[in-house]
Short mmCIF file of C-alpha atoms in Angstrom, two decimals:
data_model
loop_
_atom_site.label_atom_id
_atom_site.label_comp_id
_atom_site.label_asym_id
_atom_site.label_seq_id
_atom_site.Cartn_x
_atom_site.Cartn_y
_atom_site.Cartn_z
CA MET A 15 111.92 93.03 39.34
CA GLU A 16 110.73 89.69 40.71
CA LEU A 17 110.29 88.97 44.39
CA SER A 18 109.00 85.99 46.35
CA MET A 19 108.51 85.42 50.10
CA SER A 20 107.02 82.73 52.34
CA GLY A 21 106.75 81.61 55.96
CA GLY A 22 107.48 84.22 58.62
CA ALA A 23 108.41 86.79 55.97
CA LEU A 24 104.76 86.83 54.87
CA ARG A 25 103.58 87.91 58.30
CA THR A 26 106.29 90.55 58.60
CA PHE A 27 105.49 91.93 55.15
CA THR A 28 101.80 92.16 56.08
CA ARG A 29 102.69 94.08 59.26
CA CYS A 30 104.85 96.44 57.20
CA VAL A 31 102.05 97.27 54.79
CA THR A 32 99.51 97.67 57.60
CA CYS A 33 101.80 100.05 59.51
CA LEU A 34 102.52 102.16 56.42
CA ALA A 35 98.80 102.31 55.57
CA ARG A 36 98.13 103.98 58.95
CA VAL A 37 100.69 106.68 58.13
CA GLY A 38 100.12 107.55 54.46
CA SER A 39 98.06 106.62 51.43
CA ASP A 40 100.71 105.93 48.76
CA LEU A 41 103.32 103.19 48.84
CA VAL A 42 106.60 103.77 47.04
CA LEU A 43 108.72 100.69 46.36
CA GLN A 44 112.42 101.13 45.63
CA ALA A 45 114.37 98.03 44.64
CA HIS A 46 118.13 98.25 45.24
CA PRO A 47 120.59 95.46 44.54
CA ALA A 48 120.86 94.65 48.25
CA LYS A 49 117.42 95.56 49.63
CA LEU A 50 113.83 96.63 49.00
CA GLU A 51 112.66 99.90 50.57
CA LEU A 52 109.05 100.84 51.29
CA HIS A 53 108.27 104.53 51.79
CA THR A 54 105.17 106.56 52.58
CA LEU A 55 104.38 110.14 53.52
CA ASN A 56 101.15 111.47 54.98
CA SER A 57 99.13 114.19 53.26
CA SER A 58 100.20 116.96 55.66
CA ARG A 59 103.88 115.98 55.27
CA SER A 60 104.31 115.73 59.02
CA ALA A 61 104.99 111.98 59.21
CA TYR A 62 107.39 109.89 57.13
CA ALA A 63 107.79 106.13 57.42
CA SER A 64 110.34 103.89 55.76
CA ILE A 65 110.85 100.12 56.04
CA SER A 66 113.85 98.36 54.56
CA LEU A 67 113.79 94.64 53.73
CA ALA A 68 117.16 93.01 53.12
CA ARG A 69 117.85 90.70 50.21
CA ASP A 70 117.93 87.70 52.57
CA PHE A 71 114.37 88.50 53.63
CA PHE A 72 113.05 87.09 50.31
CA ASP A 73 113.13 83.59 48.89
CA GLU A 74 113.72 85.08 45.47
CA PHE A 75 115.10 88.54 44.73
CA ARG A 76 115.93 89.36 41.13
CA LEU A 77 116.16 92.75 39.47
CA SER A 78 115.76 93.24 35.75
CA ALA A 79 118.20 95.53 34.00
CA PRO A 80 116.72 99.04 33.69
CA ALA A 81 116.23 100.62 30.32
CA PRO A 82 119.31 102.59 29.26
CA ALA A 83 118.99 106.33 29.65
CA ALA A 84 121.60 108.95 28.95
CA SER A 85 120.64 111.19 31.86
CA ALA A 86 119.92 108.45 34.44
CA PRO A 87 122.81 107.28 36.62
CA SER A 88 123.68 103.61 36.76
CA SER A 89 122.79 103.34 40.47
CA THR A 90 119.18 104.48 40.01
CA PRO A 91 116.88 101.98 41.80
CA ILE A 92 113.84 100.43 40.21
CA GLN A 93 110.81 102.11 41.72
CA CYS A 94 107.07 102.35 41.44
CA SER A 95 104.20 103.83 43.44
CA VAL A 96 100.86 102.18 44.23
CA LEU A 97 97.94 102.85 46.54
CA LEU A 98 98.25 101.25 49.95
CA LYS A 99 94.56 100.43 50.13
CA SER A 100 94.95 98.37 46.95
CA VAL A 101 97.79 96.36 48.47
CA LEU A 102 95.79 95.87 51.68
CA SER A 103 92.85 94.50 49.69
CA VAL A 104 95.19 91.91 48.15
CA LEU A 105 96.49 90.88 51.57
CA ARG A 106 93.03 90.19 52.95
CA THR A 107 93.70 86.48 52.54
CA PRO A 108 94.99 85.14 55.90
CA THR A 109 98.70 84.43 55.91
CA ALA A 110 98.00 81.02 57.45
CA ALA A 111 96.29 80.00 54.20
CA LEU A 112 99.15 81.19 51.98
CA ASP A 113 102.17 79.29 50.80
CA ARG A 114 103.99 82.25 49.27
CA ILE A 115 103.52 85.64 47.61
CA ALA A 116 105.25 86.74 44.43
CA ALA A 117 105.60 90.30 43.12
CA SER A 118 106.62 91.18 39.61
CA LEU A 119 107.34 94.41 37.75
CA PRO A 120 108.34 93.56 34.17
CA HIS A 121 110.25 96.80 33.58
CA PRO A 122 110.70 100.12 35.39
CA ASP A 123 108.08 101.84 33.23
CA ALA A 124 105.48 99.10 33.58
CA PRO A 125 101.97 100.47 34.13
CA LYS A 126 100.95 97.78 36.64
CA LEU A 127 102.48 95.81 39.50
CA GLN A 128 101.58 92.12 39.57
CA LEU A 129 100.98 90.31 42.87
CA THR A 130 100.41 86.55 42.89
CA LEU A 131 99.14 84.64 45.93
CA HIS A 132 99.84 80.90 46.04
CA CYS A 133 97.46 79.31 48.55
CA LEU A 134 98.06 76.06 50.40
CA ASN A 135 94.93 74.52 48.87
CA GLY A 136 96.35 74.97 45.37
CA VAL A 137 94.41 78.12 44.47
CA LYS A 138 96.39 80.80 42.66
CA LYS A 139 95.24 84.43 42.84
CA THR A 140 96.74 87.08 40.57
CA TYR A 141 96.20 90.81 41.00
CA TRP A 142 97.36 93.76 38.90
CA ILE A 143 97.70 97.09 40.71
CA THR A 144 97.99 100.25 38.66
CA CYS A 145 101.18 102.23 39.22
CA SER A 146 101.32 106.01 39.40
CA ALA A 147 102.57 107.70 36.27
CA GLU A 148 105.15 109.82 38.11
CA PRO A 149 105.73 108.55 41.66
CA GLU A 150 106.72 111.21 44.15
CA VAL A 151 109.58 109.57 46.01
CA GLN A 152 110.64 111.27 49.23
CA THR A 153 113.69 110.16 51.16
CA LEU A 154 114.84 111.51 54.50
CA ALA A 155 118.18 110.67 56.08
CA LEU A 156 118.85 111.65 59.69
CA ASP A 157 122.00 110.99 61.65
CA ARG A 158 121.04 109.30 64.89
CA SER A 159 124.17 110.59 66.61
CA ASN A 160 122.84 114.16 66.36
CA PHE A 161 119.98 113.46 68.77
CA SER A 162 120.91 114.44 72.31
CA SER A 163 118.04 112.63 74.08
CA ARG A 164 116.89 109.06 73.71
CA LEU A 165 114.79 106.45 75.43
CA ALA A 166 114.04 102.80 74.81
CA ILE A 167 110.83 101.12 75.92
CA ARG A 168 109.01 97.85 75.38
CA PRO A 169 105.90 98.11 73.18
CA ARG A 170 103.60 96.63 75.82
CA ASP A 171 104.86 99.15 78.41
CA LEU A 172 104.30 102.05 76.03
CA ALA A 173 100.82 100.75 75.25
CA ARG A 174 100.06 100.61 78.96
CA LEU A 175 101.20 104.21 79.45
CA LEU A 176 99.17 105.44 76.49
CA SER A 177 96.07 103.68 77.83
CA ASN A 178 95.88 106.40 80.51
CA PHE A 179 94.99 108.95 77.83
CA GLN A 180 91.79 109.35 75.87
CA SER A 181 91.58 107.30 72.70
CA SER A 182 90.61 110.42 70.76
CA LEU A 183 93.83 112.24 71.70
CA GLN A 184 95.61 113.48 68.59
CA GLU A 185 98.84 114.95 69.96
CA LEU A 186 101.07 114.06 72.89
CA THR A 187 103.77 116.09 74.65
CA VAL A 188 106.85 114.37 76.09
CA ILE A 189 108.91 116.35 78.61
CA ALA A 190 112.37 115.06 79.47
CA THR A 191 114.50 116.32 82.35
CA ASP A 192 117.84 115.38 83.82
CA PRO A 193 117.38 112.33 86.09
CA ALA A 194 119.62 113.97 88.67
CA ALA A 195 117.30 116.99 88.85
CA GLY A 196 113.91 115.45 88.04
CA LEU A 197 110.67 117.32 87.61
CA SER A 198 109.66 120.11 89.97
CA ASN A 199 107.89 118.97 93.12
CA VAL A 200 104.30 119.83 92.32
CA GLY A 201 102.30 120.95 95.31
CA GLY A 202 105.17 120.17 97.69
CA ASP A 203 103.82 116.71 98.55
CA GLY A 204 106.50 114.69 96.74
CA GLU A 205 104.15 113.15 94.19
CA VAL A 206 106.58 113.38 91.25
CA GLU A 207 109.89 113.50 93.07
CA GLY A 208 112.52 111.52 91.14
CA LYS A 209 110.33 111.11 88.05
CA ALA A 210 112.25 112.68 85.19
CA VAL A 211 109.80 112.16 82.30
CA GLU A 212 106.31 113.53 81.87
CA LEU A 213 103.66 112.61 79.30
CA ARG A 214 101.04 115.28 78.81
CA SER A 215 98.00 115.39 76.56
CA TYR A 216 98.06 118.35 74.19
CA ILE A 217 94.73 119.93 73.27
CA ASP A 218 94.45 122.83 70.86
CA PRO A 219 93.57 125.88 73.01
CA THR A 220 91.82 127.58 70.08
CA LYS A 221 89.05 124.98 70.02
CA ASP A 222 85.72 125.76 71.67
CA ASP A 223 85.72 122.63 73.83
CA CYS A 224 89.29 123.10 75.06
CA ASP A 225 88.24 123.79 78.66
CA THR A 226 85.76 120.92 78.82
CA ARG A 227 88.02 118.19 77.43
CA LEU A 228 90.05 115.91 79.65
CA HIS A 229 93.67 116.97 80.29
CA THR A 230 95.99 114.18 81.48
CA GLN A 231 99.51 114.38 82.91
CA LEU A 232 101.58 111.28 83.64
CA TRP A 233 104.91 111.39 85.50
CA ILE A 234 107.31 108.49 84.86
CA ASP A 235 110.37 107.16 86.62
CA PRO A 236 112.79 106.12 83.81
CA ALA A 237 114.34 103.42 85.98
CA GLU A 238 110.98 101.68 86.32
CA GLU A 239 109.48 102.01 82.83
CA PHE A 240 112.32 102.48 80.34
CA MET A 241 115.03 100.09 79.27
CA GLU A 242 117.29 103.01 78.42
CA TYR A 243 117.07 106.74 79.11
CA VAL A 244 119.66 109.35 78.17
CA HIS A 245 119.19 113.08 78.79
CA SER A 246 121.28 115.77 80.40
CA GLY A 247 121.03 119.51 80.75
CA ASP A 248 117.93 121.69 80.65
CA PRO A 249 114.45 120.16 80.27
CA VAL A 250 113.19 119.73 76.72
CA ASP A 251 109.79 118.86 75.30
CA VAL A 252 108.43 117.61 71.99
CA THR A 253 104.80 117.49 70.82
CA PHE A 254 103.88 115.08 68.00
CA GLY A 255 101.01 113.01 66.62
CA VAL A 256 99.68 109.96 68.45
CA LYS A 257 98.15 108.15 65.46
CA GLU A 258 101.48 107.38 63.80
CA LEU A 259 103.03 106.51 67.17
CA LYS A 260 100.39 103.85 67.81
CA ALA A 261 100.86 102.43 64.31
CA PHE A 262 104.59 102.03 64.88
CA LEU A 263 103.94 100.58 68.33
CA THR A 264 101.72 97.86 66.85
CA PHE A 265 104.33 97.07 64.22
CA CYS A 266 107.16 96.69 66.76
CA GLU A 267 104.97 94.64 69.07
CA GLY A 268 104.15 92.22 66.26
CA CYS A 269 107.82 91.94 65.31
CA GLU A 270 108.77 91.46 69.00
CA VAL A 271 111.28 94.29 69.10
CA ASP A 272 111.62 97.26 71.43
CA ILE A 273 111.08 100.91 70.45
CA LEU A 274 113.86 103.48 70.39
CA VAL A 275 112.79 107.15 70.53
CA LEU A 276 115.30 109.88 69.62
CA PHE A 277 114.59 113.61 70.00
CA GLN A 278 116.26 116.97 70.65
CA LYS A 279 113.89 119.81 71.44
CA ALA A 280 110.65 121.46 70.35
CA GLY A 281 110.66 122.16 66.62
CA GLU A 282 113.11 119.36 65.79
CA PRO A 283 111.98 115.99 64.43
CA VAL A 284 111.37 112.87 66.50
CA LEU A 285 112.84 109.65 65.16
CA LEU A 286 111.49 106.22 66.11
CA ALA A 287 113.23 102.98 65.22
CA PRO A 288 113.15 99.35 66.39
CA LYS A 289 115.73 98.35 68.99
CA PHE A 290 117.01 94.82 68.46
CA GLY A 291 118.07 94.04 72.02
CA LEU A 292 121.83 93.99 72.47
CA ASP A 293 122.28 93.81 68.71
CA ASP A 294 122.58 97.02 66.70
CA GLY A 295 120.34 95.59 63.97
CA SER A 296 123.14 94.67 61.58
CA ASN A 297 122.13 91.00 61.71
CA SER A 298 118.43 91.69 61.18
CA ASP A 299 116.83 91.26 57.77
CA PHE A 300 114.59 94.35 58.17
CA ASP A 301 114.74 97.85 59.58
CA ALA A 302 112.18 100.62 60.04
CA THR A 303 112.19 104.36 60.62
CA LEU A 304 109.39 106.74 61.56
CA VAL A 305 110.05 110.49 61.52
CA LEU A 306 107.45 112.76 63.11
CA ALA A 307 107.22 116.54 62.93
CA THR A 308 107.00 118.45 66.21
CA MET A 309 105.57 121.80 67.22
CA LEU A 310 108.01 124.67 67.27
CA VAL A 311 106.62 126.39 70.38
CA SER A 312 107.67 124.72 73.61
CA GLN A 313 105.03 123.70 76.13
CA LEU A 314 107.40 124.18 79.05
CA THR A 315 106.39 127.84 79.34
CA ASP A 316 102.95 126.75 80.57
CA SER A 317 104.10 123.89 82.80
CA SER A 318 104.13 125.91 86.03
CA VAL A 319 100.69 127.31 85.32
CA ALA A 320 99.28 123.94 84.38
CA GLN A 321 100.76 122.18 87.39
CA GLN A 322 99.54 124.78 89.88
CA PRO A 323 95.90 125.60 89.14
CA THR A 324 94.54 128.95 90.25
CA THR A 325 92.04 128.86 93.09
CA SER A 326 88.77 130.78 93.12
CA ALA A 327 90.09 133.17 95.79
CA GLN A 328 93.13 133.97 93.68
CA ARG A 329 90.95 134.60 90.66
CA ALA A 330 88.77 136.99 92.69
CA GLU A 331 91.83 138.99 93.77
CA GLU A 332 93.08 139.42 90.23
CA PRO A 333 92.36 142.94 88.92
CA ARG A 334 90.08 143.28 85.98
CA VAL A 335 91.15 145.58 83.19
CA ALA A 336 88.37 146.83 80.96
CA ALA A 337 88.62 147.19 77.21
CA THR A 338 91.93 145.28 77.06
CA PRO A 339 92.30 142.63 74.35
CA PRO A 340 93.17 139.20 75.73
CA PRO A 341 96.77 138.12 75.16
CA VAL A 342 97.50 135.51 72.54
CA PRO A 343 98.34 132.18 74.22
CA GLU A 344 101.84 130.89 73.73
CA ASN A 345 100.70 127.40 72.79
CA VAL A 346 98.08 128.27 70.21
CA SER A 347 98.34 125.88 67.31
CA ASN A 348 98.27 128.67 64.72
CA HIS A 349 101.24 130.25 66.49
CA THR A 350 103.38 127.20 65.90
CA LYS A 351 105.36 125.86 63.02
CA ILE A 352 105.43 122.25 61.98
CA TRP A 353 108.92 120.98 61.17
CA SER A 354 109.38 118.94 58.03
CA GLU A 355 112.17 118.94 55.53
CA LEU A 356 109.69 117.42 53.12
CA SER A 357 107.41 120.45 53.29
CA GLY A 358 108.11 123.98 52.21
CA SER A 359 105.14 125.51 53.96
CA ALA A 360 105.79 128.73 55.83
CA PRO A 361 104.80 129.23 59.49
CA LYS A 362 101.41 130.64 60.19
CA SER A 363 101.01 134.08 61.74
CA PHE A 364 98.57 135.84 63.99
CA GLU A 365 98.84 139.25 62.33
CA VAL A 366 95.59 138.88 60.41
CA ASN A 367 93.71 137.68 63.48
CA ARG A 368 95.04 140.55 65.55
CA GLU A 369 93.98 143.10 62.94
CA LYS A 370 90.47 141.62 62.88
CA HIS A 371 90.33 141.65 66.68
CA THR A 372 91.44 145.30 66.82
CA GLN A 373 88.90 146.32 64.18
CA LYS A 374 86.10 144.57 66.10
CA GLU A 375 87.07 146.42 69.27
CA ARG A 376 87.04 149.76 67.46
CA ASN A 377 83.57 149.06 66.07
CA ALA A 378 82.32 148.02 69.52
CA ASN A 379 83.69 151.20 71.12
CA ALA A 380 82.13 153.39 68.42
CA ASN A 381 78.76 151.71 68.90
CA ALA A 382 79.01 152.23 72.67
CA LEU A 383 79.72 155.94 72.20
CA ASN A 384 76.76 156.34 69.83
CA ASP A 385 74.42 154.64 72.29
CA THR A 386 75.66 156.89 75.13
CA SER A 387 75.15 160.09 73.15
CA MET A 388 71.63 159.05 72.15
CA LEU A 389 70.80 158.29 75.79
CA HIS A 390 72.01 161.72 76.91
CA SER A 391 69.92 163.50 74.24
CA VAL A 392 66.76 161.67 75.28
CA ASN A 393 67.30 162.51 78.95
CA ALA A 394 67.86 166.17 78.09
CA ARG A 395 64.53 166.39 76.29
CA ARG A 396 62.66 164.73 79.14
CA LYS A 397 64.31 166.66 81.96
CA PRO A 398 61.74 168.92 83.92
CA PRO A 399 62.57 172.59 84.78
CA VAL A 400 64.38 173.11 88.06
CA ALA A 401 63.04 175.67 90.59
CA ASP A 402 65.29 178.24 92.37
CA ASN A 403 65.07 176.60 95.77
CA ALA A 404 63.46 179.10 98.32
CA ASN A 405 63.01 182.07 95.98
CA ASP A 406 60.50 180.33 93.74
CA THR A 407 56.90 179.90 94.97
CA VAL A 408 54.00 178.16 93.41
CA GLN A 409 51.26 180.55 92.43
CA PRO A 410 47.69 179.36 93.14
CA MET A 411 45.26 179.16 90.26
CA GLN A 412 43.01 182.18 89.81
CA MET A 413 39.51 180.70 89.80
CA ASP A 414 37.80 184.00 89.01
CA HIS A 415 39.35 184.08 85.58
CA LEU A 416 37.68 180.88 84.65
CA GLU A 417 34.43 181.20 82.79
CA GLU A 418 31.65 178.84 83.60
CA PRO A 419 30.24 177.02 80.63
CA PRO A 420 26.80 178.05 79.54
CA GLY A 421 23.95 176.06 81.01
#
């Protein structure tokens, strides 16, 4: 496999590698006769990114014939896996100082990938990056027609909306409703009337600082912020990671393309892809896909509670039940499942935590009973004799029975 690129393709290739490096740590290259695919998968298998570069994207695109193998099909692509941080270190040289970049893999089983940088000043830099012995190639194909909800937005508009949230936010919830119905009128003052989309910061309720952290809710009118918005029926919500979203946003902004977001409901994946204006992307020399896992438990069950905070008077009127274990919140992170066809992990359960909580309560009740019994025994020993009301009289001391001490 021998590849070569120059000009604007250099900048696009650098953006591709930078975006993939913010998603995963390994880069898998698959060379097909008509395109080159770049794949990565994060360590938790909750985010998958793929970028496809067409044959016309390169100045030179030549594939060597693979070694014959009896078990391997003829359509098997040439592939290798390298560390993304190694590729990033090679691309530290500014693209403005480069004339072209060449990549070479002598044969499919080659131990190293060769990258050659031809600078404008005549300097030639050659790097050899070690390939993984057995690359773990993951591919994920999703039919975009199966997604019932979609929205298209410009990268700068999405960046402006995300700037309202804390930079340390890790997960974001998107709630979509029918534009004809819109979100419920919170507080009855018409603040969100006609705004069919809500962005809400998601914070793990099991963390100690959950109540002290900043919670943000942002209501959006699709006609004002989105280029396209399609949703009908009941409201749906999806909760996914913000880090990968921002990485894809930066990539699309650099490539000057809009962002298309496809989703269904909580527990189903979210698919992000570039939107090439009025074109469907068939005339573009590159394409990208980002698939994000979402939480299985919907956040809509807590929307009414979150939108209408309880006042202090209402809290005072609520009855207090003693010795009753607190209910498990519906949106606890351990009570959710992360969707991913690339992961076979089973959903987490709360059975162990409930057993521990019940055992702690039993121990606390037993200790309370022991302390009460000990207190009653001590009071019984110290209790003075009780007289019979009017029948009992106090006898005076007989002084004549006392003997005077000898002088």
